Short mmCIF file of the C-alpha atoms (twelve columns), coordinates in Angstrom:
data_MODEL
# 
_entry.id   MODEL 
# 
loop_
_atom_site.group_PDB 
_atom_site.id 
_atom_site.type_symbol 
_atom_site.label_atom_id 
_atom_site.label_alt_id 
_atom_site.label_comp_id 
_atom_site.label_asym_id 
_atom_site.label_seq_id 
_atom_site.Cartn_x 
_atom_site.Cartn_y 
_atom_site.Cartn_z 
_atom_site.pdbx_PDB_model_num 
ATOM 1   C CA . VAL A 1   -36.585 -18.729 -14.832 1 
ATOM 2   C CA . SER A 2   -37.601 -16.062 -18.063 1 
ATOM 3   C CA . ILE A 3   -39.761 -13.550 -17.367 1 
ATOM 4   C CA . GLU A 4   -40.690 -11.473 -20.478 1 
ATOM 5   C CA . ASP A 5   -42.739 -8.486  -20.942 1 
ATOM 6   C CA . CYS A 6   -43.830 -8.673  -24.600 1 
ATOM 7   C CA . GLY A 7   -42.480 -5.330  -25.438 1 
ATOM 8   C CA . HIS A 8   -43.866 -3.236  -22.307 1 
ATOM 9   C CA . ALA A 9   -40.273 -2.319  -20.906 1 
ATOM 10  C CA . PRO A 10  -40.698 1.219   -22.769 1 
ATOM 11  C CA . SER A 11  -43.418 2.268   -19.900 1 
ATOM 12  C CA . TYR A 12  -40.463 2.086   -17.516 1 
ATOM 13  C CA . LEU A 13  -39.117 5.371   -19.400 1 
ATOM 14  C CA . ALA A 14  -42.854 6.808   -18.961 1 
ATOM 15  C CA . PRO A 15  -44.651 5.210   -16.294 1 
ATOM 16  C CA . LYS A 16  -47.931 7.182   -17.070 1 
ATOM 17  C CA . CYS A 17  -47.773 5.386   -20.417 1 
ATOM 18  C CA . LYS A 18  -50.760 3.345   -21.086 1 
ATOM 19  C CA . LEU A 19  -50.769 0.366   -23.241 1 
ATOM 20  C CA . ARG A 20  -53.316 -2.426  -24.536 1 
ATOM 21  C CA . LEU A 21  -52.000 -5.627  -26.011 1 
ATOM 22  C CA . PRO A 22  -53.695 -7.440  -29.066 1 
ATOM 23  C CA . ASP A 23  -55.620 -10.379 -28.505 1 
ATOM 24  C CA . GLU A 24  -52.740 -12.680 -30.261 1 
ATOM 25  C CA . ALA A 25  -49.629 -10.973 -28.003 1 
ATOM 26  C CA . ARG A 26  -48.010 -13.778 -25.982 1 
ATOM 27  C CA . PRO A 27  -44.475 -13.608 -24.501 1 
ATOM 28  C CA . GLY A 28  -41.444 -14.082 -26.951 1 
ATOM 29  C CA . LEU A 29  -43.415 -12.352 -29.680 1 
ATOM 30  C CA . LEU A 30  -42.778 -9.268  -31.075 1 
ATOM 31  C CA . CYS A 31  -45.986 -7.387  -30.451 1 
ATOM 32  C CA . HIS A 32  -47.179 -3.629  -31.058 1 
ATOM 33  C CA . ALA A 33  -49.431 -2.360  -28.700 1 
ATOM 34  C CA . PRO A 34  -51.312 0.896   -28.970 1 
ATOM 35  C CA . VAL A 35  -51.367 3.417   -26.433 1 
ATOM 36  C CA . LEU A 36  -54.409 3.218   -24.679 1 
ATOM 37  C CA . GLY A 37  -55.469 1.173   -21.628 1 
ATOM 38  C CA . TYR A 38  -52.670 -1.047  -20.041 1 
ATOM 39  C CA . ALA A 39  -50.750 -0.293  -17.246 1 
ATOM 40  C CA . ALA A 40  -47.859 -2.377  -17.195 1 
ATOM 41  C CA . GLN A 41  -46.349 -1.533  -14.061 1 
ATOM 42  C CA . PRO A 42  -49.139 -3.367  -11.898 1 
ATOM 43  C CA . ILE A 43  -49.468 -6.317  -14.115 1 
ATOM 44  C CA . ASP A 44  -45.731 -6.851  -14.190 1 
ATOM 45  C CA . ALA A 45  -45.768 -6.791  -10.160 1 
ATOM 46  C CA . PHE A 46  -48.547 -9.108  -10.654 1 
ATOM 47  C CA . ALA A 47  -46.531 -11.626 -12.602 1 
ATOM 48  C CA . VAL A 48  -44.191 -11.392 -9.902  1 
ATOM 49  C CA . GLY A 49  -46.481 -11.904 -6.953  1 
ATOM 50  C CA . VAL A 50  -47.568 -15.148 -8.798  1 
ATOM 51  C CA . CYS A 51  -44.515 -16.374 -9.607  1 
ATOM 52  C CA . VAL A 52  -42.982 -15.630 -6.070  1 
ATOM 53  C CA . PHE A 53  -46.542 -17.646 -4.855  1 
ATOM 54  C CA . ILE A 54  -45.545 -20.362 -7.278  1 
ATOM 55  C CA . MET A 55  -41.730 -20.530 -5.864  1 
ATOM 56  C CA . LEU A 56  -43.181 -20.598 -2.205  1 
ATOM 57  C CA . ASN A 57  -46.126 -22.796 -2.830  1 
ATOM 58  C CA . GLY A 58  -44.521 -25.511 -4.923  1 
ATOM 59  C CA . ARG A 59  -47.893 -25.044 -7.339  1 
ATOM 60  C CA . LYS A 60  -49.749 -22.655 -9.239  1 
ATOM 61  C CA . PRO A 61  -52.424 -20.090 -7.708  1 
ATOM 62  C CA . TRP A 62  -55.015 -21.673 -10.105 1 
ATOM 63  C CA . GLU A 63  -55.166 -24.681 -12.945 1 
ATOM 64  C CA . ARG A 64  -56.572 -23.590 -15.797 1 
ATOM 65  C CA . ALA A 65  -55.661 -20.116 -18.115 1 
ATOM 66  C CA . CYS A 66  -57.635 -17.189 -16.842 1 
ATOM 67  C CA . SER A 67  -61.166 -17.043 -17.638 1 
ATOM 68  C CA . ASP A 68  -63.996 -15.357 -16.523 1 
ATOM 69  C CA . ASP A 69  -64.851 -17.656 -13.442 1 
ATOM 70  C CA . THR A 70  -60.939 -18.099 -12.530 1 
ATOM 71  C CA . TYR A 71  -60.881 -14.677 -12.010 1 
ATOM 72  C CA . TYR A 72  -63.946 -13.974 -10.332 1 
ATOM 73  C CA . HIS A 73  -63.065 -17.004 -7.354  1 
ATOM 74  C CA . PHE A 74  -59.625 -15.048 -7.201  1 
ATOM 75  C CA . ARG A 75  -61.394 -11.874 -6.710  1 
ATOM 76  C CA . MET A 76  -63.778 -13.429 -4.266  1 
ATOM 77  C CA . HIS A 77  -61.911 -16.088 -2.239  1 
ATOM 78  C CA . GLY A 78  -57.948 -14.928 -3.117  1 
ATOM 79  C CA . LEU A 79  -54.877 -17.419 -2.956  1 
ATOM 80  C CA . ARG A 80  -55.054 -20.701 -1.872  1 
ATOM 81  C CA . TRP A 81  -51.888 -21.860 0.551   1 
ATOM 82  C CA . ARG A 82  -50.931 -25.397 0.069   1 
ATOM 83  C CA . LYS A 83  -48.050 -24.937 3.113   1 
ATOM 84  C CA . PRO A 84  -47.811 -22.327 5.945   1 
ATOM 85  C CA . MET A 85  -46.079 -19.480 5.331   1 
ATOM 86  C CA . ALA A 86  -44.174 -16.495 7.197   1 
ATOM 87  C CA . ARG A 87  -46.288 -13.637 7.472   1 
ATOM 88  C CA . ASN A 88  -44.006 -11.737 6.346   1 
ATOM 89  C CA . ALA A 89  -44.308 -13.676 2.952   1 
ATOM 90  C CA . LYS A 90  -47.667 -13.874 2.502   1 
ATOM 91  C CA . GLU A 91  -47.842 -10.128 2.794   1 
ATOM 92  C CA . VAL A 92  -45.617 -9.209  0.035   1 
ATOM 93  C CA . VAL A 93  -47.540 -12.344 -2.151  1 
ATOM 94  C CA . LEU A 94  -50.894 -10.879 -0.993  1 
ATOM 95  C CA . GLY A 95  -49.592 -7.386  -1.709  1 
ATOM 96  C CA . LEU A 96  -48.471 -7.823  -5.079  1 
ATOM 97  C CA . THR A 97  -51.638 -10.242 -6.450  1 
ATOM 98  C CA . CYS A 98  -54.068 -7.208  -5.192  1 
ATOM 99  C CA . ALA A 99  -57.060 -7.929  -7.499  1 
ATOM 100 C CA . ASP A 100 -57.242 -3.711  -7.489  1 
ATOM 101 C CA . PRO A 101 -54.166 -2.661  -9.303  1 
ATOM 102 C CA . SER A 102 -54.605 0.792   -7.904  1 
ATOM 103 C CA . ARG A 103 -53.919 -0.970  -4.266  1 
ATOM 104 C CA . ARG A 104 -51.331 -3.012  -5.484  1 
ATOM 105 C CA . LEU A 105 -47.920 -3.217  -4.206  1 
ATOM 106 C CA . SER A 106 -45.288 -1.550  -6.393  1 
ATOM 107 C CA . MET A 107 -42.322 -3.483  -6.900  1 
ATOM 108 C CA . GLN A 108 -40.152 -0.787  -4.953  1 
ATOM 109 C CA . ALA A 109 -42.044 -1.251  -2.147  1 
ATOM 110 C CA . ALA A 110 -42.326 -5.104  -2.467  1 
ATOM 111 C CA . LEU A 111 -38.587 -4.564  -2.292  1 
ATOM 112 C CA . ASP A 112 -38.614 -2.485  0.696   1 
ATOM 113 C CA . HIS A 113 -40.641 -4.910  2.740   1 
ATOM 114 C CA . PRO A 114 -39.012 -6.619  5.809   1 
ATOM 115 C CA . TRP A 115 -39.183 -10.348 4.092   1 
ATOM 116 C CA . PHE A 116 -37.030 -9.415  0.885   1 
ATOM 117 C CA . GLN A 117 -34.128 -7.466  3.948   1 
ATOM 118 C CA . VAL A 118 -33.398 -10.810 5.392   1 
# 
């Protein structure tokens, strides 16, 4: 499994740093993001939540790349679980994929969650 951050790792050195990616940015390419509107840590936590969802559920949480319709549906209805999941596992995934970045579970909080303490 390869998770790439497209150059956002420097934000861990300065957690309040905000970046905005150019539209053509994608994993595996060097990109230069101007400092202005991207909070890397909540976005990275969301990506980890999606990866954990896929590993536990055997499928992606949505079928196509993000569009306004997909994002709206996700915000209104959340994730659809194919298989029964342990309550603790759901708490972690739902916390990491919370649509509101200010309420999203941090990576440290996720790692401290009882589900990861097994």
